[in-house]
Short mmCIF file of C-alpha atoms in Angstrom, two decimals:
data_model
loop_
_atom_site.label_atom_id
_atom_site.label_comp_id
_atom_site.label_asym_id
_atom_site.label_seq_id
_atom_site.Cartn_x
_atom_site.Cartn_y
_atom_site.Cartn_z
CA UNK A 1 0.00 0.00 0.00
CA UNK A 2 2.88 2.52 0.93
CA UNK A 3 4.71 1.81 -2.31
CA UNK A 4 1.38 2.77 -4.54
CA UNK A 5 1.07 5.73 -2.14
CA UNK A 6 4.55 6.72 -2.93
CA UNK A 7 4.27 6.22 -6.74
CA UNK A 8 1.59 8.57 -6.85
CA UNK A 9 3.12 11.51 -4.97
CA UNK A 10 5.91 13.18 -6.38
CA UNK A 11 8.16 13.55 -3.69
CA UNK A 12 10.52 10.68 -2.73
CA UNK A 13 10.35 10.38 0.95
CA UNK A 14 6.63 11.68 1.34
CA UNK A 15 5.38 9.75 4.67
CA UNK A 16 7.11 10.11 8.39
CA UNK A 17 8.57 7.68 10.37
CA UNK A 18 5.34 7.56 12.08
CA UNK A 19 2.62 7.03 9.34
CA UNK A 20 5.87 4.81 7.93
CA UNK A 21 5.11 2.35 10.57
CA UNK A 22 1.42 2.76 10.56
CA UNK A 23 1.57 1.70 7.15
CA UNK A 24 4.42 -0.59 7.46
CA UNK A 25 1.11 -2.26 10.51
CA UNK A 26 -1.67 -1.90 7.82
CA UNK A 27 -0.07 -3.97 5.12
CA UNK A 28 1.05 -6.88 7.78
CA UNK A 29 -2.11 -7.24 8.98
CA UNK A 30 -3.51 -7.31 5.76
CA UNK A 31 -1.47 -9.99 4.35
CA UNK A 32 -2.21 -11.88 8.01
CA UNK A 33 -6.39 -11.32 6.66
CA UNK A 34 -5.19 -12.20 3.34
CA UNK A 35 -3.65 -15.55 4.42
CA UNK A 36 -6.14 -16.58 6.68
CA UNK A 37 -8.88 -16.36 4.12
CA UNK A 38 -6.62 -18.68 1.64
CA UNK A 39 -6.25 -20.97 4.58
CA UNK A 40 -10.29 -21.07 5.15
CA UNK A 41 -10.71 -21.15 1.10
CA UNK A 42 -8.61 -24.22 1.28
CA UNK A 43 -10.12 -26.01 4.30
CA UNK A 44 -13.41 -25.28 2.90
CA UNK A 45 -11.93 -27.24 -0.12
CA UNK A 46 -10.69 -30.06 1.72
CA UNK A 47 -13.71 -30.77 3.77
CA UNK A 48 -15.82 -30.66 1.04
CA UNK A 49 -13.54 -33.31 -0.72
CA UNK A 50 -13.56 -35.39 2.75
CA UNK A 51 -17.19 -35.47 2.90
CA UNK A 52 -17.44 -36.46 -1.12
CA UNK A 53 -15.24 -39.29 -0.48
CA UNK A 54 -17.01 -39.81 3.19
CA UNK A 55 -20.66 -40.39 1.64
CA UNK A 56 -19.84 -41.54 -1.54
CA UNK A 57 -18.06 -45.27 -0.20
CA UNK A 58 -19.87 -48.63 0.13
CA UNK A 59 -18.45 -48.86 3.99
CA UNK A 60 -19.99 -47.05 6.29
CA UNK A 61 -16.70 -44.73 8.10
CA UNK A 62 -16.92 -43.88 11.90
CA UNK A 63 -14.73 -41.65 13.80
CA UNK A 64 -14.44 -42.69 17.76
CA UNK A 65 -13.05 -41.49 20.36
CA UNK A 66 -12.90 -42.91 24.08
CA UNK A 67 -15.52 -45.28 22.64
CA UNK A 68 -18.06 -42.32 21.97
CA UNK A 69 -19.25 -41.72 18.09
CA UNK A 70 -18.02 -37.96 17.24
CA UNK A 71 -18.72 -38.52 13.56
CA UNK A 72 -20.45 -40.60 10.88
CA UNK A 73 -20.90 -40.80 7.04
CA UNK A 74 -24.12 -41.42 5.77
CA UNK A 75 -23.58 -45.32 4.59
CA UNK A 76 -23.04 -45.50 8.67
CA UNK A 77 -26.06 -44.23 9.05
CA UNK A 78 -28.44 -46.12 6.66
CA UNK A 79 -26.16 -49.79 7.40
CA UNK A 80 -27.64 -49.51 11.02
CA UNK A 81 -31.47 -48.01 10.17
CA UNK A 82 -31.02 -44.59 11.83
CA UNK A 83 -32.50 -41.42 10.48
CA UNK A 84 -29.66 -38.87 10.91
CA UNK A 85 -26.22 -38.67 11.76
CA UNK A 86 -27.08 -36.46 14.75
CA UNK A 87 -28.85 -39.70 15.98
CA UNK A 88 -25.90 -41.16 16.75
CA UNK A 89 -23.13 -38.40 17.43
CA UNK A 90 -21.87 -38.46 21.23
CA UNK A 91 -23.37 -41.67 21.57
CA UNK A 92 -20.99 -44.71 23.20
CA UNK A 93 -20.02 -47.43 20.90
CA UNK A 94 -21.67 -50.12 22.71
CA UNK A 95 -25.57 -49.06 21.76
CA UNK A 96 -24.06 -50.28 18.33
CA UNK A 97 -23.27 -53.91 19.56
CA UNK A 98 -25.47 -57.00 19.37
CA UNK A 99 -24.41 -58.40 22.51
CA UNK A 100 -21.59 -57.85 25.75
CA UNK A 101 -19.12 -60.50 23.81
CA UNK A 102 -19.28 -59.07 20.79
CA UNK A 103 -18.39 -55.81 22.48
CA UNK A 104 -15.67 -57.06 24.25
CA UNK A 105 -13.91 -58.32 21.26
CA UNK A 106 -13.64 -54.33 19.87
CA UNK A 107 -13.03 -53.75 23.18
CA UNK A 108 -10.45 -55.76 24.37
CA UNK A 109 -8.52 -55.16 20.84
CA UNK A 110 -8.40 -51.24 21.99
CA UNK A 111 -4.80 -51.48 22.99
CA UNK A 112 -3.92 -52.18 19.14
CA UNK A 113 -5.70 -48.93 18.67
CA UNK A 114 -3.37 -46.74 20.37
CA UNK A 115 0.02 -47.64 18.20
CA UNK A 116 0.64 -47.35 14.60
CA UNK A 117 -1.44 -50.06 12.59
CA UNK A 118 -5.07 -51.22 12.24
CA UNK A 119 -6.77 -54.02 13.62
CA UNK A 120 -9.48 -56.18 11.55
CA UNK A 121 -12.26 -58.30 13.38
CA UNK A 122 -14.26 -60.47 10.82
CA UNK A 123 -17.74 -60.88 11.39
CA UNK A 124 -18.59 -58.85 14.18
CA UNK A 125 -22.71 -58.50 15.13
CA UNK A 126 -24.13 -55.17 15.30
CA UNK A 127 -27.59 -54.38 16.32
CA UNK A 128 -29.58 -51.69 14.17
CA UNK A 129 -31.92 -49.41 15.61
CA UNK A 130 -35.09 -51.23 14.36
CA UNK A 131 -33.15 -54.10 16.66
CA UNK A 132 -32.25 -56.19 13.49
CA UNK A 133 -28.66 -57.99 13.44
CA UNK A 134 -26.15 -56.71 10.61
CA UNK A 135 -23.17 -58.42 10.13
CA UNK A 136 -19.89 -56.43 9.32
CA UNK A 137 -16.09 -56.96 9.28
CA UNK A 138 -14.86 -54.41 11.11
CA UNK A 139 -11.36 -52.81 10.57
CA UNK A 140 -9.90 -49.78 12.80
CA UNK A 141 -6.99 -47.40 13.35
CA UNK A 142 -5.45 -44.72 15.03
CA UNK A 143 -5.31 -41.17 14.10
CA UNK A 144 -3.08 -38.97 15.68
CA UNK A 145 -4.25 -35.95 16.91
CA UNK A 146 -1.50 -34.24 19.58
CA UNK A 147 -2.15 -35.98 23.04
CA UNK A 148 -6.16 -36.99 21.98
CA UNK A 149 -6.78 -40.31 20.66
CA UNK A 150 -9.17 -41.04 17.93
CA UNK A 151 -9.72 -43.88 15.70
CA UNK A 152 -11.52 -44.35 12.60
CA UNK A 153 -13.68 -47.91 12.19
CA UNK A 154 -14.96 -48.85 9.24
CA UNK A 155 -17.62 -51.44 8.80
CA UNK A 156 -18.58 -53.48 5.84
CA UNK A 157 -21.72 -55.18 5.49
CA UNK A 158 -21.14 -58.66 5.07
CA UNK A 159 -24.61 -60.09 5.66
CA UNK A 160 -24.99 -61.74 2.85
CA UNK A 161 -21.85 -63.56 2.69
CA UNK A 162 -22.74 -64.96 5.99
CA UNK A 163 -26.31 -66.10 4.79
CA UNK A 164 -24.96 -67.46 1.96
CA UNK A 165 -21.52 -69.71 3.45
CA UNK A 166 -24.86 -70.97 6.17
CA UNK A 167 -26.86 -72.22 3.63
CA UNK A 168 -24.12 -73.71 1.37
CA UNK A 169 -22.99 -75.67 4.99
CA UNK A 170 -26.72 -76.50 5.56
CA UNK A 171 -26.76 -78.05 2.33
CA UNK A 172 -23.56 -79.56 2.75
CA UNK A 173 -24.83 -81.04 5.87
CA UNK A 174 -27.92 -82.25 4.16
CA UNK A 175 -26.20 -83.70 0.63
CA UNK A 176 -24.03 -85.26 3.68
CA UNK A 177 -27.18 -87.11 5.43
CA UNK A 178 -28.79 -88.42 2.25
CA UNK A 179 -25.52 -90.14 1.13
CA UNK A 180 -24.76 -91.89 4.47
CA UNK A 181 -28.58 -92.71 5.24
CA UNK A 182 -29.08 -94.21 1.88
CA UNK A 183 -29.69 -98.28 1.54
CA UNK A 184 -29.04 -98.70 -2.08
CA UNK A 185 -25.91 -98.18 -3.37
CA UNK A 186 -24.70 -94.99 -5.33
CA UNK A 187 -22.15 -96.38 -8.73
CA UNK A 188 -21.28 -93.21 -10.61
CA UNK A 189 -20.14 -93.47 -14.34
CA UNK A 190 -19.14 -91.05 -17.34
CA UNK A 191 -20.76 -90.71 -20.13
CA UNK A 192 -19.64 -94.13 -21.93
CA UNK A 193 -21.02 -96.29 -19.12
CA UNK A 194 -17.59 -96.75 -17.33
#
């Protein structure tokens, strides 16, 4: 600002030492403005990009911390039948859970959560609002944040995989029965008779 005030007057050394300074004031704390603004412009950016990637994913994505929900994505959400996010923000992890063991076994993997690496638990039960049981393998990690710990957990539906490996081992089980219960004998041959 001082320099385009001084190209415009004639005179060389037009401003005091005083209004110097004032000036000198008024363009650092205009460039301080000017930076901050570039720094919300760019986290504005960024969280819109986080929440594309956030509610645009199969998994539903959790953050946790000290075993309380402090965010959600919407997949989260609709996996486990509640209507908003808010519905489950602040809430403790363990409303999520089918039952006290399969709480304990996120629980008692904790410790894992507070080094580097990720822990996965396969086929973990949780209980949905409407009190139906959803199946999900579960997989979790740290984030560093200073001195407070938070982890991110990310679940992914694997209901149907579960139905399906049952009924292929109930019909294992019942191919199984037939062929040792049967009196005749069973002769297989190809094609040719042989």
């Amino acid at each position: 600002v001082r320099a385009i005030l001084t190209v415009l007057h004639a005179k060389e050394s037009v401003f005091d030492r005083e209004l110097q300074a004032l000036l000198e004031d008024l363009v650092r704390s205009l460039s301080r403005g000017l930076d901050r603004l570039d720094t919300l412009v760019r986290e504005r950016r960024l969280l819109a990009t986080q929440s594309a990637l956030l509610d645009n994913t199969v998994a539903g994505v959790a953050l946790v911390r000290d075993f309380h929900l402090i965010q959600v994505n919407s997949r989260f959400v609709q996996m486990l039948k509640y209507a908003t996010a808010e519905d489950l923000l602040g809430m403790p992890t363990r409303i999520l859970f089918h039952d006290d063991r399969e709480y304990a076994r996120i629980e008692g993997a904790s410790p894992v959560l507070a080094e580097p690496g990720s822990l996965s638990i396969p086929s973990m039960r949780f209980r949905c609002k409407d009190g139906s049981i959803l199946l999900c393998d579960v997989s979790a990690g740290p984030i560093r944040d200073q001195d407070i710990q938070t982890s991110v957990w990310t679940l992914q539906d694997v209901t149907k995989r579960e139905d399906a490996q049952t009924a292929l081992r109930e019909q294992a089980q019942h191919t199984r029965a037939i062929v040792d219960n049967i009196v005749d004998g069973i002769i297989t041959v190809d094609a040719d008779g042989i």
